[in-house]
Structure formats: C-alpha cells, structure tokens
Tab-separated table of C-alpha atoms and ligand atoms in Angstrom:
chain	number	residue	atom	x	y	z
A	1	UNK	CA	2.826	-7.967	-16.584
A	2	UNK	CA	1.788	-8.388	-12.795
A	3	UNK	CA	4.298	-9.656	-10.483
A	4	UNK	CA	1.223	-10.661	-7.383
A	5	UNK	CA	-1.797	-10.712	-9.850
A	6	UNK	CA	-2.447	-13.387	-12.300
A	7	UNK	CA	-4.967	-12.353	-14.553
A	8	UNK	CA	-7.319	-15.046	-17.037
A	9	UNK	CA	-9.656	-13.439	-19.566
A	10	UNK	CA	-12.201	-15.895	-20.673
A	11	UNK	CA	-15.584	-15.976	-22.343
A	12	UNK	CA	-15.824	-12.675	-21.280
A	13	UNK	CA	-15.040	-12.994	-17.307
A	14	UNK	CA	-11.518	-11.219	-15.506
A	15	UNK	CA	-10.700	-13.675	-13.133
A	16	UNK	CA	-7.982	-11.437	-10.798
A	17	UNK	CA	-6.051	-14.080	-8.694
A	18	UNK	CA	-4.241	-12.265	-6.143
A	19	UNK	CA	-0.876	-14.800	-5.902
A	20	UNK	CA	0.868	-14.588	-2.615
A	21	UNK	CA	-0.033	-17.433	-0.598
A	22	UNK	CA	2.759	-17.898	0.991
A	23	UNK	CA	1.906	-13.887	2.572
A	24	UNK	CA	-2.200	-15.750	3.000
A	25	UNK	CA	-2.573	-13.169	0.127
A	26	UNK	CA	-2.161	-10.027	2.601
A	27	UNK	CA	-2.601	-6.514	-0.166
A	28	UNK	CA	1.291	-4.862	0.183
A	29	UNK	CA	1.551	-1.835	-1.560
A	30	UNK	CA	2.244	-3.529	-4.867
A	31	UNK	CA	-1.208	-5.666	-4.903
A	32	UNK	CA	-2.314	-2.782	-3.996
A	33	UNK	CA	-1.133	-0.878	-7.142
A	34	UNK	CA	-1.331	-3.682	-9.415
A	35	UNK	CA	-5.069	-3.873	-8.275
A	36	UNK	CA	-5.405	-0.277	-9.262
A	37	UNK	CA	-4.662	-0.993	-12.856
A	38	UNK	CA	-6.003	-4.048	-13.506
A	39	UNK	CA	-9.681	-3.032	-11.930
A	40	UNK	CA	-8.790	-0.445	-14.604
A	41	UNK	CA	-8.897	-2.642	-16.909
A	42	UNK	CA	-11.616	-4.011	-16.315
A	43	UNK	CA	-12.983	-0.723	-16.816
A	44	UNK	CA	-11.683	-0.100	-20.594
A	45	UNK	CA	-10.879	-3.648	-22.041
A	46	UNK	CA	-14.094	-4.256	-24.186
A	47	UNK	CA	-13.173	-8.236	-23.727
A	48	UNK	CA	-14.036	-7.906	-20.038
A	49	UNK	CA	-17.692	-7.946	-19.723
A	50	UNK	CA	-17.103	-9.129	-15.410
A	51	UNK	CA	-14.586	-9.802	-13.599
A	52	UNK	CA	-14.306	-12.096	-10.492
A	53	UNK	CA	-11.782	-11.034	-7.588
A	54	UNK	CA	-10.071	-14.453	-5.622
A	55	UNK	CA	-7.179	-15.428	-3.530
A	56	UNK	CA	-4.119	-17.857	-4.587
A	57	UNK	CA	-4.141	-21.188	-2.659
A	58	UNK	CA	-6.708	-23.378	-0.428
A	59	UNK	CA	-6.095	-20.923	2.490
A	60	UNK	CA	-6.246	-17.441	1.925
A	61	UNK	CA	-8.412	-14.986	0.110
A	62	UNK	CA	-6.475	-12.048	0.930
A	63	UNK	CA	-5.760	-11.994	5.069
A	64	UNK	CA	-5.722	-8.332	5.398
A	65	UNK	CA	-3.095	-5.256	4.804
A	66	UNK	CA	0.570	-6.492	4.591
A	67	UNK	CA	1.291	-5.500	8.509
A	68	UNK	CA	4.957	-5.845	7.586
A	69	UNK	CA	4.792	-2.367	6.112
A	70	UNK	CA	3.386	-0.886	8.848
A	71	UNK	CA	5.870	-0.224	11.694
A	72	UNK	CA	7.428	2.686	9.083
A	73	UNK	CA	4.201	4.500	9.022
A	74	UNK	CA	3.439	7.946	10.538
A	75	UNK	CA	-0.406	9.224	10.924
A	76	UNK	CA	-0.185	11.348	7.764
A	77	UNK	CA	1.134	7.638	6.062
A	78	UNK	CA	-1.316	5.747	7.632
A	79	UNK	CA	-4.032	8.787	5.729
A	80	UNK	CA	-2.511	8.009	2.729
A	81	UNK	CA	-2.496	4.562	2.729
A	82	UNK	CA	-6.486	4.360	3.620
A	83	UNK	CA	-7.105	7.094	1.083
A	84	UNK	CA	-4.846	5.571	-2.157
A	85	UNK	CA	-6.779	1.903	-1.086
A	86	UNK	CA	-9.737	3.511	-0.896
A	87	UNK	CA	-9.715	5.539	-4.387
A	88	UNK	CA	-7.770	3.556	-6.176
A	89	UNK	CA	-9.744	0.638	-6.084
A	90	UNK	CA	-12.343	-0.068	-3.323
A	91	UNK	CA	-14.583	2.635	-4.202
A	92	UNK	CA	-13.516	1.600	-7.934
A	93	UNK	CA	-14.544	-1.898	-7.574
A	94	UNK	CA	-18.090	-0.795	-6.095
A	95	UNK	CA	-18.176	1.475	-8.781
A	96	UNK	CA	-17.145	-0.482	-11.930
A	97	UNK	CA	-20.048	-0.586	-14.492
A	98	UNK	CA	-19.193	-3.770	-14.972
A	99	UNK	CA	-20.330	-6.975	-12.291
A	100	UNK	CA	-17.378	-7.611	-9.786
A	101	UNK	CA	-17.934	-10.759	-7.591
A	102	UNK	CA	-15.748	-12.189	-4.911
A	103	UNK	CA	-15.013	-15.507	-4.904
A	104	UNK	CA	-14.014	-16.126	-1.000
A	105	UNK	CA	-11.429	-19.328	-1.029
A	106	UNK	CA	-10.540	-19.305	2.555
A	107	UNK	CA	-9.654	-16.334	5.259
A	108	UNK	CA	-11.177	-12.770	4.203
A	109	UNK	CA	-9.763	-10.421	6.939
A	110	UNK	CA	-9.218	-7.008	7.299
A	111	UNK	CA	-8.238	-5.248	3.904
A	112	UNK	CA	-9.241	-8.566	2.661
A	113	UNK	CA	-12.849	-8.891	3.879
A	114	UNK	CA	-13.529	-4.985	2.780
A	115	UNK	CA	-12.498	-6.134	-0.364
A	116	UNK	CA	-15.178	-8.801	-0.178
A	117	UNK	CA	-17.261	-5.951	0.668
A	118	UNK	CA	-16.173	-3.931	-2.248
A	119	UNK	CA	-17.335	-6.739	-4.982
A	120	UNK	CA	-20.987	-6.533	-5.910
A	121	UNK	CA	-21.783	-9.715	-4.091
A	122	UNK	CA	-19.846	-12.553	-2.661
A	123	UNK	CA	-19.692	-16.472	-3.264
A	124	UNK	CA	-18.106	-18.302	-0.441
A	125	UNK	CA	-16.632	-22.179	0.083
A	126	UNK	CA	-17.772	-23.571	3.114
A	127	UNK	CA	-14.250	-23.350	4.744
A	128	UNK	CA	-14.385	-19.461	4.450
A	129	UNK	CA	-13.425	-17.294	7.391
A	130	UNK	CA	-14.682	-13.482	7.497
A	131	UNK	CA	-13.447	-10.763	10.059
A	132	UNK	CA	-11.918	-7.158	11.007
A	133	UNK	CA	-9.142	-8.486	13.127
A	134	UNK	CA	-7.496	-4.998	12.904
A	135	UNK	CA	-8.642	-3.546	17.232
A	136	UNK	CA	-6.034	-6.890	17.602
A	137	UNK	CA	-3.495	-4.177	16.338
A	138	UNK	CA	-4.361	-1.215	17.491
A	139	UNK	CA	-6.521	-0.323	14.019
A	140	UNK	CA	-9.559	-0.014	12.718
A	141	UNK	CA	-10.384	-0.556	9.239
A	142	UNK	CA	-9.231	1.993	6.760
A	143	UNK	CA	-10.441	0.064	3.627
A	144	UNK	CA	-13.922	1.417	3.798
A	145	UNK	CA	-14.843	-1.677	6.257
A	146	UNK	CA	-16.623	0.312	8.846
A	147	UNK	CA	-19.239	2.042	6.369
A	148	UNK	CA	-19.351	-1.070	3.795
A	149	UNK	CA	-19.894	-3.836	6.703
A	150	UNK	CA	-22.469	-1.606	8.559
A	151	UNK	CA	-24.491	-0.778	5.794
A	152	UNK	CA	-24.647	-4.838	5.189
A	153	UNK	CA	-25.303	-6.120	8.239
A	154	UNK	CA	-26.443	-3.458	10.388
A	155	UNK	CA	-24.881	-1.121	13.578
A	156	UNK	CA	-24.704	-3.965	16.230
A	157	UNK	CA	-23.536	-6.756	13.847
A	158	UNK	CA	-20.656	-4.348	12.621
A	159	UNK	CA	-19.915	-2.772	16.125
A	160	UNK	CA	-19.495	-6.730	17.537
A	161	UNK	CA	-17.121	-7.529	14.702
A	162	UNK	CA	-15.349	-4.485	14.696
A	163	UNK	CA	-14.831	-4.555	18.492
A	164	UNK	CA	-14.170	-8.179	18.793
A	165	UNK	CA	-11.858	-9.029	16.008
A	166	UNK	CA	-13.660	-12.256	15.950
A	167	UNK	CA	-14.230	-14.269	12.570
A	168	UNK	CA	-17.097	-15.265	11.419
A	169	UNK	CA	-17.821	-18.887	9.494
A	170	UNK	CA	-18.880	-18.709	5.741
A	171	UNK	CA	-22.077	-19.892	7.318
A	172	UNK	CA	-22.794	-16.852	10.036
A	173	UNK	CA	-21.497	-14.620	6.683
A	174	UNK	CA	-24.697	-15.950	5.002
A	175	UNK	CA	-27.179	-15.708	8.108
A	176	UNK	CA	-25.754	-11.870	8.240
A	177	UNK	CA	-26.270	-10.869	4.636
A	178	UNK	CA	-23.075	-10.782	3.192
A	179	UNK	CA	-22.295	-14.170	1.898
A	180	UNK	CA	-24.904	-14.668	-0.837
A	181	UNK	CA	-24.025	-18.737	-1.611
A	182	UNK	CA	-21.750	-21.014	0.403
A	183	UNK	CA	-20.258	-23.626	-2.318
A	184	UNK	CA	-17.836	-26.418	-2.208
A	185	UNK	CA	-14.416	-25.366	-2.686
A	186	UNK	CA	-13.352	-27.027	-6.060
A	187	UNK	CA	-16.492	-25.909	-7.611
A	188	UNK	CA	-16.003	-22.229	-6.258
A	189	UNK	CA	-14.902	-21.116	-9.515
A	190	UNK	CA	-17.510	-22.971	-11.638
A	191	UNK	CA	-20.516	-21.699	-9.585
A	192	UNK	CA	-19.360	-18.058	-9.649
A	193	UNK	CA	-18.981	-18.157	-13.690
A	194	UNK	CA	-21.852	-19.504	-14.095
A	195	UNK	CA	-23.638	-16.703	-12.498
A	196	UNK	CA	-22.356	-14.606	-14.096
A	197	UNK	CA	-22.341	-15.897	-17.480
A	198	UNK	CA	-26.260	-15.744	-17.063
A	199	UNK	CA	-25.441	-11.790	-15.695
A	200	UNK	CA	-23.963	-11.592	-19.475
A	201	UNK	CA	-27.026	-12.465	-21.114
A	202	UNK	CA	-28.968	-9.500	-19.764
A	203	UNK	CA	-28.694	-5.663	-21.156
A	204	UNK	CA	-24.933	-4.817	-20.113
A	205	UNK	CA	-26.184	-1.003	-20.004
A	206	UNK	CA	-29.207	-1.991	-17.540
A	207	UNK	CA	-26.763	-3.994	-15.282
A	208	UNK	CA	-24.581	-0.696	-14.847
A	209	UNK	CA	-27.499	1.186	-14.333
A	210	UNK	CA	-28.817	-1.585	-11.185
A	211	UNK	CA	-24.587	-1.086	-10.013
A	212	UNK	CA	-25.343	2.637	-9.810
A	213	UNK	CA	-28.775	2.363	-8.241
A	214	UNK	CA	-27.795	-0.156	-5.769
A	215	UNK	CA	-24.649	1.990	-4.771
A	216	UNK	CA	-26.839	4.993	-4.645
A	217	UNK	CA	-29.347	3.564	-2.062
A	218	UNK	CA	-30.919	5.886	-0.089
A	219	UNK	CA	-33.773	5.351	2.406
A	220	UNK	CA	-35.028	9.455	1.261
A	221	UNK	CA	-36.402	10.255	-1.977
A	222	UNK	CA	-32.926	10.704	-3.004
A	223	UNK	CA	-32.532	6.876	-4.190
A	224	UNK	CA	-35.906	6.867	-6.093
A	225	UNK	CA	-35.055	9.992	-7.739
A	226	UNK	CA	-31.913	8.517	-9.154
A	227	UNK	CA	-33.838	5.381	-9.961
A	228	UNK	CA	-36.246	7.295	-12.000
A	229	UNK	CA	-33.363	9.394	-14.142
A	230	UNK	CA	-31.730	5.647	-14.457
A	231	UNK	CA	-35.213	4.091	-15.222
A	232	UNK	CA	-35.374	7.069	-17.840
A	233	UNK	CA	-32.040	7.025	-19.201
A	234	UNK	CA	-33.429	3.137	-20.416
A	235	UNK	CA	-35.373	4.278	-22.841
A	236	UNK	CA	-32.769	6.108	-24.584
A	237	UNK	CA	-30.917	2.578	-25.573
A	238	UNK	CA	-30.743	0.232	-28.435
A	239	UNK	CA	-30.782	-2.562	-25.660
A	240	UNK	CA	-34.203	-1.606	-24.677
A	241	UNK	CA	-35.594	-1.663	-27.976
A	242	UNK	CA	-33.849	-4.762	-29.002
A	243	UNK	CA	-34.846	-6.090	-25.410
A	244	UNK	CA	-38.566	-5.076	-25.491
A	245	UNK	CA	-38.891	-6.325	-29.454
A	246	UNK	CA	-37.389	-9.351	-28.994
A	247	UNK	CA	-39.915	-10.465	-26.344
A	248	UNK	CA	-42.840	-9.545	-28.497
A	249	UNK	CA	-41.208	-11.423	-31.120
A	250	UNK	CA	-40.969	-14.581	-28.923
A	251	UNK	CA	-36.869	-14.797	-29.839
A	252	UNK	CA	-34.086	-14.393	-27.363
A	253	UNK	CA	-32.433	-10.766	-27.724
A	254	UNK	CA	-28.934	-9.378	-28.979
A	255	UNK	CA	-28.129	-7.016	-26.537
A	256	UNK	CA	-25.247	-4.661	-27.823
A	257	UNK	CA	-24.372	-2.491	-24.777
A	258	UNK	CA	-25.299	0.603	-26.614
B	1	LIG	N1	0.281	-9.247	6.658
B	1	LIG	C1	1.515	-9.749	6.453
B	1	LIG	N2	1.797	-11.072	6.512
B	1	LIG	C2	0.764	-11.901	6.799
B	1	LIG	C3	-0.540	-11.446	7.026
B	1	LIG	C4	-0.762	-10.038	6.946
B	1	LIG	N3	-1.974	-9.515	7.110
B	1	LIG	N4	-1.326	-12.507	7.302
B	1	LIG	C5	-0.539	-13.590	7.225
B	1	LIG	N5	0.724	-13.233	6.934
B	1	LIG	C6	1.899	-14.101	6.758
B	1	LIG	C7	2.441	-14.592	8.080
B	1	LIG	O1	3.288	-13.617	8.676
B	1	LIG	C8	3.177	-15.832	7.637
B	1	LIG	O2	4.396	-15.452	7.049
B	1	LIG	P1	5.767	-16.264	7.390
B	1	LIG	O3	5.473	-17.676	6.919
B	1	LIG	O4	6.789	-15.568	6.584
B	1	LIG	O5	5.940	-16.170	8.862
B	1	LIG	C9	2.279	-16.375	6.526
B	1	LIG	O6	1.505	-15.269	6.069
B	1	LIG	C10	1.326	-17.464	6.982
B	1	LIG	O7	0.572	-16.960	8.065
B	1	LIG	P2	0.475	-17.683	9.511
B	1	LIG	O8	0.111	-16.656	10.506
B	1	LIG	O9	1.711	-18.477	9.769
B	1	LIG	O10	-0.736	-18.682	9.250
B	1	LIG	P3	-1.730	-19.286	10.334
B	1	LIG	O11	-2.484	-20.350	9.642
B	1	LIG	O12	-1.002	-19.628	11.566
B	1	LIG	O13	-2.745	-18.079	10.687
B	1	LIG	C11	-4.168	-16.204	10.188
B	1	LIG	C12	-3.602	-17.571	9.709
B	1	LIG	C13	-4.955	-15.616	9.030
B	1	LIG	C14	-5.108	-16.425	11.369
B	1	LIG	C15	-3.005	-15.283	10.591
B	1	LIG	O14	-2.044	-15.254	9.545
B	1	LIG	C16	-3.405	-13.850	10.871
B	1	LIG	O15	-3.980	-13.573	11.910
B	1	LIG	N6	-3.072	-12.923	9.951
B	1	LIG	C17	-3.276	-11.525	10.166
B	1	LIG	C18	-4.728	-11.154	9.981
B	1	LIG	C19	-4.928	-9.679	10.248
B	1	LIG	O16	-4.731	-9.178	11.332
B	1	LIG	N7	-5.352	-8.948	9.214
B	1	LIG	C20	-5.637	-7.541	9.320
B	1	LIG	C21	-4.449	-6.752	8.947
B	1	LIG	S1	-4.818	-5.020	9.057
C-alpha cells in the first residue's frame, strides 16, 4: 500500500518504518504524503491504540528533507512545502490522541529531528545523532523545528543548534531534555514497546486528555484552565468509574476508552 513506509500492527502498537536507507531516510514528497495518511490512520483504525515512528537501517532515522527536490523550488514552493509538512502531519503527530513515540536508530536531522520533536517523547540508541543542519544550506527549519526545539530545550540551546548546524550525541540529547532514554540499538524496538504497552494499560481517554494538556502548556492561567475543563471532562467517562471502582475493589481495571 506504501511504496517508502512499511507499516506492522501488533498488539495494538503502529510501528511506521520509514524505508529509504539508501536516501539515510531523507522525507521526499511521497514520505511525506504517505506519512499524511498513515498518521491518519493511526487516528481512525480502532486496532492502533500507539504508534511508534522509526527509520529503515542501522544509520538513518530520517536525515532531513529530500534536498534533491529543492533546487525547483520558488519562495511561494518553499511556503507550501513547510505548510503541507507542517499540517499534514507534524502538528498531526503532536496532536494524535493516541501516544506517538520516536524511536531514534541513528542520524535525526533537519525534517528528521522535528519529526523527533513531533512524537510525544523520544527513545534513542546510543549511536544517535540529533541536529538542524539546514543554515549549512541556506535554510532554516520549516518543519516546526524552531518553535518545537525551543520550547524543549530553551532560547540559547535552540539558537546554538540552529546557528551552528552542529549535531548533538544521543547523550547531549538526554542532558538537554529531549532524549528521554538512550538504549542499545538491537533492543531499541523492545524498550520502546514495552513502554508503551504499560501506556496501554492506563485509561486511553485520560492519556488523550494528558496529549492535549501537555500540548496546551501555558505558563498563564490559560494551561490550568484547560487542565481543569480536561480534569472535568474525566468525570464524565466509563473509564473513570471503572478506574476509580476497580481500585476500591482491589482488582486491576477494564478500561474501555469510552
Ligand atoms: N536529502 C537527500 N538525500 C540525502 C539526504 C537528504 N537530506 N541525506 C542523505 N542523502 C543521501 C545522500 O545524497 C547519499 O545518496 P547517494 O548515495 O545517492 O549519493 C545517501 O543519502 C547517503 O548519504 P551520504 O551523505 O553519502 O552519507 P554519509 O554517511 O557520508 O553522511 C550525513 C551522512 C547524514 C552526515 C549526510 O548524508 C548529510 O549531511 N545529509 C544531509 C543532512 C541535512 O542537511 N539535512 C537537512 C536537510 S533540510
């Protein structure tokens, strides 16, 4: 059905393998689209309860934007291309209702570390490179990088990054916030299931609710505000009666997602 995704649907988790290594996984306009509708999927299929995002091959997560499309381009292209990316699934991935964790196999730049950014949280092998190479070609990020990265790790962090082009070890990811585990390659996989295997034990209609809160931080009253309607909103599900009763019953509860 996808010609650079494959796709694996099991107990529950989405596992999106983007699948160009030979291109180190770079997002061309058809990942790009076929990422679109499978994060849609995600979405609607009632078999996906999460979904991990990864990169084909020892070496690549995804090294950025396909440059090879981007001699063609025009300013008014260039709009486009950040705005389609953005909409159609960065801000989609942040937004699923559903847990979407990155599973960082090797170089994250550019396009591909703001779609590290874009996952929920991020699980890292030790070989992992992270960076916003794109100042090397007269770019900045148009992925959502700039606002994603410096909400993470603060102003100066970002600026240095963003200015520099450097890339930054799995390990530096961690010590700057964005990297929540560093784990052996071959067990990359494993360790990322099993998290979130334990994320599908919990109330699936809570966990969107903590997705929208989180995404809806504000340092104003704003963000508690919204925390109290979501807070609210609890009370109106079967999950938190089921949730609540099953504690005082000392058994383990049958959430439903209703
Ligand atoms: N877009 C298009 N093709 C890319 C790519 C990208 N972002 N990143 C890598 N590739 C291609 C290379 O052109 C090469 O293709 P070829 O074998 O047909 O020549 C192949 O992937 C392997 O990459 P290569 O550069 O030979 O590997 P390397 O180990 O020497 O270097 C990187 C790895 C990641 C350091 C290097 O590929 C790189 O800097 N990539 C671009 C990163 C970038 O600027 N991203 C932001 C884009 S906005």
């Amino acid at each position: 059905m996808y010609s650079t995704l494959l796709i694996q649907i099991e107990n529950g988790i989405c596992t999106i393998t983007i699948n160009r290594p030979d291109k180190l996984n770079a997002l061309n306009k058809t990942v790009i689209n076929e990422l679109s509708a499978a994060v849609d999927e995600i979405y609607t299929n009632p078999n996906i309860k999460t979904a991990i995002i990864t990169g084909a091959g020892a070496k690549a997560f995804v090294a950025g934007a396909d440059i090879s499309e981007f001699l063609e381009l025009n300013a008014n292209d260039g709009e486009e291309l950040a705005r389609r990316g953005q909409q159609f699934v960065f801000d989609k991935i942040e937004n699923c209702p559903k847990p979407v964790v990155a599973a960082v196999n090797g170089f994250a730049l550019g396009g591909g570390c703001e779609l590290a950014l874009a996952c929920h949280f991020i699980y890292a092998c030790e070989n992992a490179k992270f960076g916003q190479p794109e100042v090397n070609l007269g770019l900045i990020p148009g992925y959502g990088g700039s606002q994603r990265l410096t909400q993470l790790v603060g102003r100066n962090r970002s600026m240095e990054l963003l200015m520099t082009g450097n890339m930054i070890t799995a390990k530096e990811a961690m010590e700057y916030g964005m990297v929540n585990k560093m784990i052996n390659a071959d067990e990359l996989l494993q360790k990322v299931r099993e998290t979130l295997l334990l994320i599908q034990s919990k109330a699936p209609v809570a966990i969107s609710k903590v997705i929208e809160c989180v995404n809806n931080f504000d340092h104003n009253q704003q963000g508690y505000d919204f925390e109290i309607k979501k807070f609210g909103e609890c009370f109106a599900t079967e999950d938190l009666k089921e949730g609540a009763s099953a504690f005082l019953e000392k058994r383990k509860a049958n959430f439903k997602g209703k």
